[in-house]
Tab-separated table of C-alpha atoms and ligand atoms in Angstrom:
chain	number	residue	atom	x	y	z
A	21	UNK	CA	23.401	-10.091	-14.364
A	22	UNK	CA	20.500	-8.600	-12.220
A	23	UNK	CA	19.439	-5.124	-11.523
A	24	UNK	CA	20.800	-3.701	-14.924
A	25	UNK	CA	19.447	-0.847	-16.018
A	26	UNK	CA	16.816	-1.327	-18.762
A	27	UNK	CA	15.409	0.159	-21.705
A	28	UNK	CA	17.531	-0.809	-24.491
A	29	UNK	CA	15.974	-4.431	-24.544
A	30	UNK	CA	12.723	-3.928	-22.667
A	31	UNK	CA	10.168	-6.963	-22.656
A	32	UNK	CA	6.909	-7.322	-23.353
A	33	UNK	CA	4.379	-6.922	-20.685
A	34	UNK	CA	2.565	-10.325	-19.483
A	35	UNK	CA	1.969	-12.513	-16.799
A	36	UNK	CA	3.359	-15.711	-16.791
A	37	UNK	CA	1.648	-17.485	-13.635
A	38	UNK	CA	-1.688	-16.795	-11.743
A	39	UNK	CA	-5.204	-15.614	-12.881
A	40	UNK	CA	-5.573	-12.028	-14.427
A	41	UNK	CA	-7.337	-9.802	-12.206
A	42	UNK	CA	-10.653	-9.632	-14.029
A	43	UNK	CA	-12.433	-6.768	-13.349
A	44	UNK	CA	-13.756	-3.352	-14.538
A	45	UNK	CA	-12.687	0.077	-14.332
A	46	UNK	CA	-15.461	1.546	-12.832
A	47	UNK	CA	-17.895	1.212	-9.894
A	48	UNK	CA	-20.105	-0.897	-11.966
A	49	UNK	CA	-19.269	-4.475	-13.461
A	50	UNK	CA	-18.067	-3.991	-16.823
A	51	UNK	CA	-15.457	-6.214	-17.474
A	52	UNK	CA	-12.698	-5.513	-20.093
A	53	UNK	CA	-9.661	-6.874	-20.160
A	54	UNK	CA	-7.569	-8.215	-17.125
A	55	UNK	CA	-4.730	-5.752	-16.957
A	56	UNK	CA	-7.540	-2.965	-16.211
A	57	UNK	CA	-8.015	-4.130	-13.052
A	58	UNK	CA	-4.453	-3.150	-11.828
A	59	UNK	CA	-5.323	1.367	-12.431
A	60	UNK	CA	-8.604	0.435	-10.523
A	61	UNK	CA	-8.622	2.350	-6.813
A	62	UNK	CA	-10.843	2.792	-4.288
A	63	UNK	CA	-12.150	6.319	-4.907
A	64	UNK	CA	-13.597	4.944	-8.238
A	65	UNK	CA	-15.914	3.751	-5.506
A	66	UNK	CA	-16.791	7.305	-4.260
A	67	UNK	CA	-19.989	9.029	-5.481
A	68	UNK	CA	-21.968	12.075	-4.094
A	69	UNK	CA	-24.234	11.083	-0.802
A	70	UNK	CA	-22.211	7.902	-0.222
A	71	UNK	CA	-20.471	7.281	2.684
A	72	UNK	CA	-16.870	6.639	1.923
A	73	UNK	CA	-15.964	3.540	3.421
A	74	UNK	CA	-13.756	2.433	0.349
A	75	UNK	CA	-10.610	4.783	0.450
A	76	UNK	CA	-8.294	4.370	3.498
A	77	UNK	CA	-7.278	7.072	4.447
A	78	UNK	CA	-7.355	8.609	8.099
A	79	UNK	CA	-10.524	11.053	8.558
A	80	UNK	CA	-9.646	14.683	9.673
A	81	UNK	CA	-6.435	14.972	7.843
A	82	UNK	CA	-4.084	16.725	7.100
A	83	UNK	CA	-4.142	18.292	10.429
A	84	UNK	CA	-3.802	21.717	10.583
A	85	UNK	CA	-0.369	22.201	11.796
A	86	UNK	CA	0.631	20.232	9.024
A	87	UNK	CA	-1.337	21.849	6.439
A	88	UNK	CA	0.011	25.007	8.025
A	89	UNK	CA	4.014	23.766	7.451
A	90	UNK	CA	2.891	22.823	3.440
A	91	UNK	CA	1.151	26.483	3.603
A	92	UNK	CA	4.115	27.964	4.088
A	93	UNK	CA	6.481	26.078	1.867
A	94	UNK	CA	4.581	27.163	-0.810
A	95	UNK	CA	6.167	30.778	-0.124
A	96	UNK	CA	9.239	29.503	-1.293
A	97	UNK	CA	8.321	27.703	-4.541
A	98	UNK	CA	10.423	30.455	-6.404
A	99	UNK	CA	13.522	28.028	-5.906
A	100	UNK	CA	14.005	24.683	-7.258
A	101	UNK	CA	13.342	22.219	-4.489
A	102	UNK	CA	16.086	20.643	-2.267
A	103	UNK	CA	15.726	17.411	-0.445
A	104	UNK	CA	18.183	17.272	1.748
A	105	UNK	CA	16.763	18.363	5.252
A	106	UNK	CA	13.471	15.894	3.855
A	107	UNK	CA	16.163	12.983	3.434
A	108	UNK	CA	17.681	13.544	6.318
A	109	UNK	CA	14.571	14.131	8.388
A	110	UNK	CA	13.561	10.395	6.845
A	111	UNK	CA	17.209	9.187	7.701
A	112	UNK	CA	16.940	10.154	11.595
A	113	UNK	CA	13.542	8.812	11.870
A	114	UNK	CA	14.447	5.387	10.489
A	115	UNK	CA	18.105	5.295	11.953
A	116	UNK	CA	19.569	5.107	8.649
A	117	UNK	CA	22.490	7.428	6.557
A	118	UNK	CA	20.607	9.737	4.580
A	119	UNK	CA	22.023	7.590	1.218
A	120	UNK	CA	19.783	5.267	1.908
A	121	UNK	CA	16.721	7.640	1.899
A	122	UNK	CA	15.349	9.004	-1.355
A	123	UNK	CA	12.317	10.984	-0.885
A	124	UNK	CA	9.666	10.659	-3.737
A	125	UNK	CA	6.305	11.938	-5.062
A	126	UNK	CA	4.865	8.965	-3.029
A	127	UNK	CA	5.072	5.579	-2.775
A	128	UNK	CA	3.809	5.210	-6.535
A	129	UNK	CA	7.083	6.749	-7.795
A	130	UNK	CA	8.931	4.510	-5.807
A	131	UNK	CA	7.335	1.671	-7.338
A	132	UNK	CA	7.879	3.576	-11.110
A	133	UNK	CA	11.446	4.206	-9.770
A	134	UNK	CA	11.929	0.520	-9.387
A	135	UNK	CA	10.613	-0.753	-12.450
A	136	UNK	CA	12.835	1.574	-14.252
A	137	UNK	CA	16.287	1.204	-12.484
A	138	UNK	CA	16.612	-2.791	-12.756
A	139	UNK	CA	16.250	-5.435	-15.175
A	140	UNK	CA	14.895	-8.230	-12.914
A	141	UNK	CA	14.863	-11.375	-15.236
A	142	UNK	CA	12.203	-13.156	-13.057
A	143	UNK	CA	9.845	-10.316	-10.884
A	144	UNK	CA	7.378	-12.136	-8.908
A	145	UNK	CA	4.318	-10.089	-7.165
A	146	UNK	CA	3.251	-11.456	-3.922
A	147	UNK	CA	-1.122	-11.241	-4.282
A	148	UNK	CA	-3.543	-10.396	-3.119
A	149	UNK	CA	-1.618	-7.118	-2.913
A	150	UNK	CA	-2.100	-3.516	-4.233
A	151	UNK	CA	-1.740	-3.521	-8.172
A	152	UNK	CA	0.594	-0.584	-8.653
A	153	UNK	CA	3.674	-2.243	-8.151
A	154	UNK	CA	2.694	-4.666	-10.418
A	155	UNK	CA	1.649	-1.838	-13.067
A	156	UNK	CA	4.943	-0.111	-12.845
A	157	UNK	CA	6.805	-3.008	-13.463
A	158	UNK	CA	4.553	-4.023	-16.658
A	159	UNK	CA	4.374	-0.071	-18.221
A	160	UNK	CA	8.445	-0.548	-18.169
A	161	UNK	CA	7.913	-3.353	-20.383
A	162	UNK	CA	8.445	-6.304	-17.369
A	163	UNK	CA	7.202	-9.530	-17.278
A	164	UNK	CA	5.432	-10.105	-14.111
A	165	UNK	CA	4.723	-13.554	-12.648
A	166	UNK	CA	2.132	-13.707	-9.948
A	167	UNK	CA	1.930	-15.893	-6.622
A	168	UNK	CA	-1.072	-15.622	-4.615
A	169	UNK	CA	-1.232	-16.333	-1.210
A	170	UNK	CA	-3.773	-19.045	0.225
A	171	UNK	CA	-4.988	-19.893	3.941
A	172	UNK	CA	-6.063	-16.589	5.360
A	173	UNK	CA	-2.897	-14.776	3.423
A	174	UNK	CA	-0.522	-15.921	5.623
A	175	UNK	CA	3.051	-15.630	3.852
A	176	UNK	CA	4.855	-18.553	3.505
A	177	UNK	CA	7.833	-18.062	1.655
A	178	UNK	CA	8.466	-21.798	-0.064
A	179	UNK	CA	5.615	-20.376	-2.940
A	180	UNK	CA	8.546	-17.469	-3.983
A	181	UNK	CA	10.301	-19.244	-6.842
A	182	UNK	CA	13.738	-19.921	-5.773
A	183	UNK	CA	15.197	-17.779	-8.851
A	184	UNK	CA	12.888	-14.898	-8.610
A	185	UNK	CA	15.150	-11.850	-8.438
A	186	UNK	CA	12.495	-9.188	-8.046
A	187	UNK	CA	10.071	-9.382	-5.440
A	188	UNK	CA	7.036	-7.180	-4.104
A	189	UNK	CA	5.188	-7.665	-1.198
A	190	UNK	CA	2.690	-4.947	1.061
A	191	UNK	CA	3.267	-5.347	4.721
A	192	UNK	CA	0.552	-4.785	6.116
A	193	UNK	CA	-1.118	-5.968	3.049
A	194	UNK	CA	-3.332	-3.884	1.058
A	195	UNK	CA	-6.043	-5.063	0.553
A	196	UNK	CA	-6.345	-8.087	3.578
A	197	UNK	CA	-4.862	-6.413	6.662
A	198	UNK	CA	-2.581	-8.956	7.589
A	199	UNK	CA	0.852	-8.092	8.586
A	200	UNK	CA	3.354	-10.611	8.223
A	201	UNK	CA	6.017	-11.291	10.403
A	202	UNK	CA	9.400	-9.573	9.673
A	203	UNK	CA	11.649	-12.650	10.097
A	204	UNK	CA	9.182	-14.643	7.452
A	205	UNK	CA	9.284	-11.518	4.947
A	206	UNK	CA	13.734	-11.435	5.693
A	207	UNK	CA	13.426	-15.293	4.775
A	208	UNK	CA	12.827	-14.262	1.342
A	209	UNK	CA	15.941	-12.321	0.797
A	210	UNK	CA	19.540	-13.549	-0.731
A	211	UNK	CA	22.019	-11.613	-2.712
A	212	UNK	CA	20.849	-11.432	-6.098
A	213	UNK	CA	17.369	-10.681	-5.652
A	214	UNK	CA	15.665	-7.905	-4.951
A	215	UNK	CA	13.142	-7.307	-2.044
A	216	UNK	CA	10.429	-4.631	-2.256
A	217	UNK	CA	8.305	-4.039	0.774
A	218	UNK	CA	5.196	-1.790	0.533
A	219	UNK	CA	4.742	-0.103	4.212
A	220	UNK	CA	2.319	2.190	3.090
A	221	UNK	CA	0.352	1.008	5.978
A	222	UNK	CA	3.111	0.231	8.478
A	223	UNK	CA	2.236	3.574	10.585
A	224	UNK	CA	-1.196	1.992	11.334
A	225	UNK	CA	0.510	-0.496	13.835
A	226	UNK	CA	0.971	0.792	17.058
A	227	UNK	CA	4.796	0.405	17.200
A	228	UNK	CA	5.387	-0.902	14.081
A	229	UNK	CA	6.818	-3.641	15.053
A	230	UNK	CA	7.120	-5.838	11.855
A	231	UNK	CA	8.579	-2.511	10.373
A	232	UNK	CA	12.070	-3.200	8.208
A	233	UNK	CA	12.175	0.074	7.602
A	234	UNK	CA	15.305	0.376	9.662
A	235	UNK	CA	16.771	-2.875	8.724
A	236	UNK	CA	19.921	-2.414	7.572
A	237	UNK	CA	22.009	-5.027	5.879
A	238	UNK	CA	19.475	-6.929	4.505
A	239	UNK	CA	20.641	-7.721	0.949
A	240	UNK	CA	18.210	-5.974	-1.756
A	241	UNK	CA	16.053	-4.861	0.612
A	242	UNK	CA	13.743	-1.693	-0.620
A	243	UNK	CA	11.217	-0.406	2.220
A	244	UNK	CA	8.336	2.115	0.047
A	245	UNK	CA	6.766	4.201	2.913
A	246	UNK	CA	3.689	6.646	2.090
A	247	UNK	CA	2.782	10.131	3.676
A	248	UNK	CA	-0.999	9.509	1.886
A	249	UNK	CA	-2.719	7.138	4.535
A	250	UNK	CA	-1.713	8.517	7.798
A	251	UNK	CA	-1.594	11.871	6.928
A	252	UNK	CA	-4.354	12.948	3.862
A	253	UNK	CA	-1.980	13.952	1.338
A	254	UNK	CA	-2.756	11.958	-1.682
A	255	UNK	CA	-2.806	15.337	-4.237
A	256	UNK	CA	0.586	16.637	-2.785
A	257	UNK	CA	2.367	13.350	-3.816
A	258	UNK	CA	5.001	12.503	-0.881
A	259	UNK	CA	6.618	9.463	0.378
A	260	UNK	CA	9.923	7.766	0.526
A	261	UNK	CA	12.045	4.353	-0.231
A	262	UNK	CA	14.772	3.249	2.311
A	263	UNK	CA	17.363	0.679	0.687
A	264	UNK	CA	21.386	0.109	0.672
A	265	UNK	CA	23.194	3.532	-1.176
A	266	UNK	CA	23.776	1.641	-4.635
A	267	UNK	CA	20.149	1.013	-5.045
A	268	UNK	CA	18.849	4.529	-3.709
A	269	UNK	CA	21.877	5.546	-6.598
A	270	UNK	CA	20.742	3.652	-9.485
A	271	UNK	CA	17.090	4.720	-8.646
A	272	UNK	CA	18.032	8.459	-8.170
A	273	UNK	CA	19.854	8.062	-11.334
A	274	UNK	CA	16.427	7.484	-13.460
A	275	UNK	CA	14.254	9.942	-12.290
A	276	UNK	CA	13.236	13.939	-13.741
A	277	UNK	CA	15.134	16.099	-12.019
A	278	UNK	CA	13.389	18.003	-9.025
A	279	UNK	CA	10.620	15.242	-8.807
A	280	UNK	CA	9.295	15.955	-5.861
A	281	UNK	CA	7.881	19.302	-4.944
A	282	UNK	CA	9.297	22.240	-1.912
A	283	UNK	CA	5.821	21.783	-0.165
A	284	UNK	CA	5.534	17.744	-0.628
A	285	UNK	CA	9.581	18.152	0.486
A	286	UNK	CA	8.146	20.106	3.259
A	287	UNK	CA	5.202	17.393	4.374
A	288	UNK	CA	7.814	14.567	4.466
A	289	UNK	CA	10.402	16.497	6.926
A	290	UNK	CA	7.318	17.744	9.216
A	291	UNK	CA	5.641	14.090	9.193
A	292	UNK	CA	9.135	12.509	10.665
A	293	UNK	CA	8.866	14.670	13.534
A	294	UNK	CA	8.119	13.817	17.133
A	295	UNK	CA	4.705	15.641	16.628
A	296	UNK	CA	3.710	13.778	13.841
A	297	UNK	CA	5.393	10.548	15.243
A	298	UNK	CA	3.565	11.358	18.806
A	299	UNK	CA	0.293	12.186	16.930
A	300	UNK	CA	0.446	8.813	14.624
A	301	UNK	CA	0.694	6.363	17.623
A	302	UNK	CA	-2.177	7.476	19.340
A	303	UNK	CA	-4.169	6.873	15.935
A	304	UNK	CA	-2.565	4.082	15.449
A	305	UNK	CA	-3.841	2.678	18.849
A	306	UNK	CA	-7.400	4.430	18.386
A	307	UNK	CA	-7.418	2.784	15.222
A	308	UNK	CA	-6.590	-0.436	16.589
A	309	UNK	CA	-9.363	-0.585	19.138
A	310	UNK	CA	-12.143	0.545	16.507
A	311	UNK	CA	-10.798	-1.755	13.830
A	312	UNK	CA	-11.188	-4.853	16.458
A	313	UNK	CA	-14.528	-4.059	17.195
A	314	UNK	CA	-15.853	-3.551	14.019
A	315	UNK	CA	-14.161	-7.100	13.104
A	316	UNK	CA	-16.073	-8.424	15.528
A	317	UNK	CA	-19.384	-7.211	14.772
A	318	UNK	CA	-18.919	-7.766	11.541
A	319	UNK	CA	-17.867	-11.695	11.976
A	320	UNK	CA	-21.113	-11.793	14.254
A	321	UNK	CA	-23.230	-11.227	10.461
A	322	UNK	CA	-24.228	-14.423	9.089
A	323	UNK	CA	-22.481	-14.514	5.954
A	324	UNK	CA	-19.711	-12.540	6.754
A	325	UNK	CA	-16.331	-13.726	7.663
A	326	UNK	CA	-13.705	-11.176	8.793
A	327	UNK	CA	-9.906	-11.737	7.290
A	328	UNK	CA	-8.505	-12.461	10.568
A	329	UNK	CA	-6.157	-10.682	12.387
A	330	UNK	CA	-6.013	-7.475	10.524
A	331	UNK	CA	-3.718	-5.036	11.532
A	332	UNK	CA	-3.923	-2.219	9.104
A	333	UNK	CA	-7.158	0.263	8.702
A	334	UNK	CA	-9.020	-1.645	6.726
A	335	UNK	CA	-11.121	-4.840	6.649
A	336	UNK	CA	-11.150	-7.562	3.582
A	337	UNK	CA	-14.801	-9.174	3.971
A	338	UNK	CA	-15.706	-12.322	2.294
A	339	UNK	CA	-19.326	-12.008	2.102
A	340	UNK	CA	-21.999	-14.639	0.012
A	341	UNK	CA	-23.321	-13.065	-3.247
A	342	UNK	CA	-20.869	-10.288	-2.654
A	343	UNK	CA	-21.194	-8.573	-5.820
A	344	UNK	CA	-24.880	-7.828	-4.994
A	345	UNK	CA	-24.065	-7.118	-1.481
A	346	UNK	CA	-21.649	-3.948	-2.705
A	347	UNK	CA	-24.896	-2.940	-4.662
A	348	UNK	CA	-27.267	-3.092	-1.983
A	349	UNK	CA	-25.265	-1.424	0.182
A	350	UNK	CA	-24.731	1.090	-2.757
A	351	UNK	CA	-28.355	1.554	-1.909
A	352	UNK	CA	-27.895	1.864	1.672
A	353	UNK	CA	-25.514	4.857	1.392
A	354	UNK	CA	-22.108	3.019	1.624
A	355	UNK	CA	-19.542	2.911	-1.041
A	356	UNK	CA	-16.865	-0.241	-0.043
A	357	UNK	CA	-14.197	-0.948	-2.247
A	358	UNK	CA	-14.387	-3.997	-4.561
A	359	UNK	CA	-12.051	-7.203	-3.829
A	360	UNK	CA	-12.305	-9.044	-7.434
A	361	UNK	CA	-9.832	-5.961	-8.880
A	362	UNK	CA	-7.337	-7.041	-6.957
A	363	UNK	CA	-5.569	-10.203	-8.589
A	364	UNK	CA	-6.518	-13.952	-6.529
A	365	UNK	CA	-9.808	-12.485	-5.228
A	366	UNK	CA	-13.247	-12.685	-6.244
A	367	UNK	CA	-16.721	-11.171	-6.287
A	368	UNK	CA	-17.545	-12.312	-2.829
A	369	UNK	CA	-14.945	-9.870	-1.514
A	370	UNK	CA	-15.225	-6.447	-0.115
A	371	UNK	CA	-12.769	-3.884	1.609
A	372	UNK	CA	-13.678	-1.841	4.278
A	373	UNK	CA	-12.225	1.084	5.579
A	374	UNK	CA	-12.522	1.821	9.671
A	375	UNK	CA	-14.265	4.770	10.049
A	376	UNK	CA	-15.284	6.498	13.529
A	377	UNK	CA	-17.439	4.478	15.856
A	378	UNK	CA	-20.736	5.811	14.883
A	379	UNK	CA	-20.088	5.705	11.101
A	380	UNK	CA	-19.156	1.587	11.437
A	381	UNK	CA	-22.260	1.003	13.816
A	382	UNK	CA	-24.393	2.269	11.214
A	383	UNK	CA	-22.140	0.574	8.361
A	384	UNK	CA	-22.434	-2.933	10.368
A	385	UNK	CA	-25.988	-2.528	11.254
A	386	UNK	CA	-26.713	-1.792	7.277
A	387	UNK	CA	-24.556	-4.489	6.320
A	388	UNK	CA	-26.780	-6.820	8.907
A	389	UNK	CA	-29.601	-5.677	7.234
A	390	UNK	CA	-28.776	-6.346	4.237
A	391	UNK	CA	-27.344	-10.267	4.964
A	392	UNK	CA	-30.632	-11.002	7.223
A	393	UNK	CA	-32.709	-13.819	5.298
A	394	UNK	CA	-35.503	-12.410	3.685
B	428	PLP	C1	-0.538	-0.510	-0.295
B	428	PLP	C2	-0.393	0.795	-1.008
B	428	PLP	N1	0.838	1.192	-1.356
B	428	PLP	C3	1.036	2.357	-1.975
B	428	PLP	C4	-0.022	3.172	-2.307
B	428	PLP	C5	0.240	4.442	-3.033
B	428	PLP	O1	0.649	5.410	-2.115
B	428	PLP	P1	1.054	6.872	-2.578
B	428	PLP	O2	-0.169	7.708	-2.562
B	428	PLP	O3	2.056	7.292	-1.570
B	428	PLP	O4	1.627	6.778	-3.951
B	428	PLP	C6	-1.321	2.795	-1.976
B	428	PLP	C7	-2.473	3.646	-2.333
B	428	PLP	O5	-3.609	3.233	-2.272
B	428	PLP	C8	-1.494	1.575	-1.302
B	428	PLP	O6	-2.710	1.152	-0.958
């Protein structure tokens, strides 16, 4: 039987399928062993007088008025915390009963949450995605098998083994952008299996329209949303998962008590708002704009080929000699976020975060520089 509880006859780690991720655990190029390559983030990247164009997170946040609300639950961290107007909050925004919201110290417990709630016999990661997921599910003593997606990352759901009764997938994907279409990502699921979605980025589409965050009914369906991206919150910890009541149960069921904190609690109900919701879209349509041209000036570098149609607030790069290129531009004042951690990429790939206009000119016109035969 699927989606037992584990623990009592816990596996050990591996990966059964696909190439390990193979690389190091800093900004430089050490290389030890494979699995290191799944803790490796983008603010490993970061380093004084560098321009950050390797974490993705929106510039300017938190705003104020949010910062303000997280102010003043902090007043009232005498009491234990108390989730319900945060669940609910989640549950109105998504048109869902507020059992199938559970609120959690972001999307990185949800993923911990998973890993320790079932027993998935066969859990298949969906790559190039983010490596968390895929962490989780090993440090609870899972095998993993890995599929990586070909052909510009387009999902196609005949390489999910038939039997696989765990699987992940980002939507949009960190790190390539793309955003897969929500009927192709429903094709994958059937009783029996479970289907994790990571929508950390989903708020960077204007409309969301890919979204299965209020898709009800869908059998084994887990939606992970984050509060980090959109908002700047990545030290308070806040997102949420949105799934059918028995699996919200059995994942409510594993977790510390009080997990998630009154002002994180706080974040969550003021971010589901029509404020935040109002305030999101018109980033998410800014963001849009700036993403496409800095795509195309980017594709416009000989070298350089774009990841096409991104839709998330980021760019993956493939870029000749790559692994020097992140060094040079090291050198140039930019700091962009390595591909070959993340598992089916290489050296010759590079994330980019979409910054404000004048920040990517001068990123594109370095990058230009650097690419121009010498
Ligand atoms: C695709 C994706 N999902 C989830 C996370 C983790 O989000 P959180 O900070 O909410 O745990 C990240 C962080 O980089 C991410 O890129």
């Amino acid at each position: 039987m699927p989606f037992l509880s584990m623990r009592a006859d816990a596996r050990p780690a591996g990966t059964a399928t696909g190439a390990g991720a193979g690389a190091g655990a800093g900004a430089g190029d050490a290389r030890p062993s494979p699995d290191a390559g799944l803790s490796f983030h983008g603010d490993s990247e970061l380093a004084d007088g560098l321009v950050d164009m390797a974490v993705n997170v929106r510039q300017g946040t938190p705003p104020a008025w949010l910062a303000d609300r997280i102010q003043a639950a902090v007043g009232g961290i005498g009491a234990y915390p108390d989730p319900r107007a945060a669940t609910e909050a989640v549950a109105g925004r998504h048109a869902r009963p507020p059992a199938e919201v559970l609120v959690t110290a972001g999307a990185a417990e949800a993923f911990t949450l998973v890993a320790r709630a079932f027993r998935p016999r066969r859990a298949v990661m969906v790559h190039p995605q983010f490596t968390e997921p895929e962490a989780a599910l090993r440090a609870a003593g899972h095998q993993v098998e890995r599929v990586t997606l070909g052909g510009e990352f387009r999902l196609d759901p005949a390489v999910v083994p038939h039997d696989a009764d765990l699987v992940v997938i980002g939507n949009p994907t960190n790190p390539t952008s793309v955003l897969h279409p929500a009927r192709v990502i429903t094709a994958l699921a059937r009783p029996g299996r479970l289907l994790v979605v990571d929508e950390a980025f989903a708020d960077c589409v204007p409309g969301e329209p890919e979204s299965l965050a209020a898709a009800r009914g869908v059998p084994g369906l887990i939606v992970v949303r984050s509060l980090t991206k959109t908002w700047g919150l990545a030290g308070l910890r806040a997102g949420y998962l949105l799934a059918g009541p028995e699996h919200v149960a059995a994942m409510a069921r594993v977790r510390p008590p009080w997990a998630v904190s009154s002002p994180a609690l706080a974040a969550v109900a003021a971010c589901c708002g029509p404020r935040a919701r109002q305030e999101a879209a018109a980033w998410a349509d800014q963001l849009s704009a700036e993403r496409d041209r800095l795509a195309r000036s980017l594709n416009g570098i000989p070298g350089v080929v774009v990841t096409p149609r991104a839709q998330a607030s980021f760019l993956l790069l493939n870029v000749a000699a790559g692994r020097g290129v992140r060094e040079r531009l090291r050198g140039a004042g930019f700091a962009v976020r390595r591909g070959d951690t993340f598992p089916g990429l290489g050296a010759d790939w590079l994330r980019v975060a979409v910054r404000d206009r004048p920040t990517n000119d001068r990123f594109a016109a370095a990058l230009g520089q650097i690419m121009a035969p010498a």
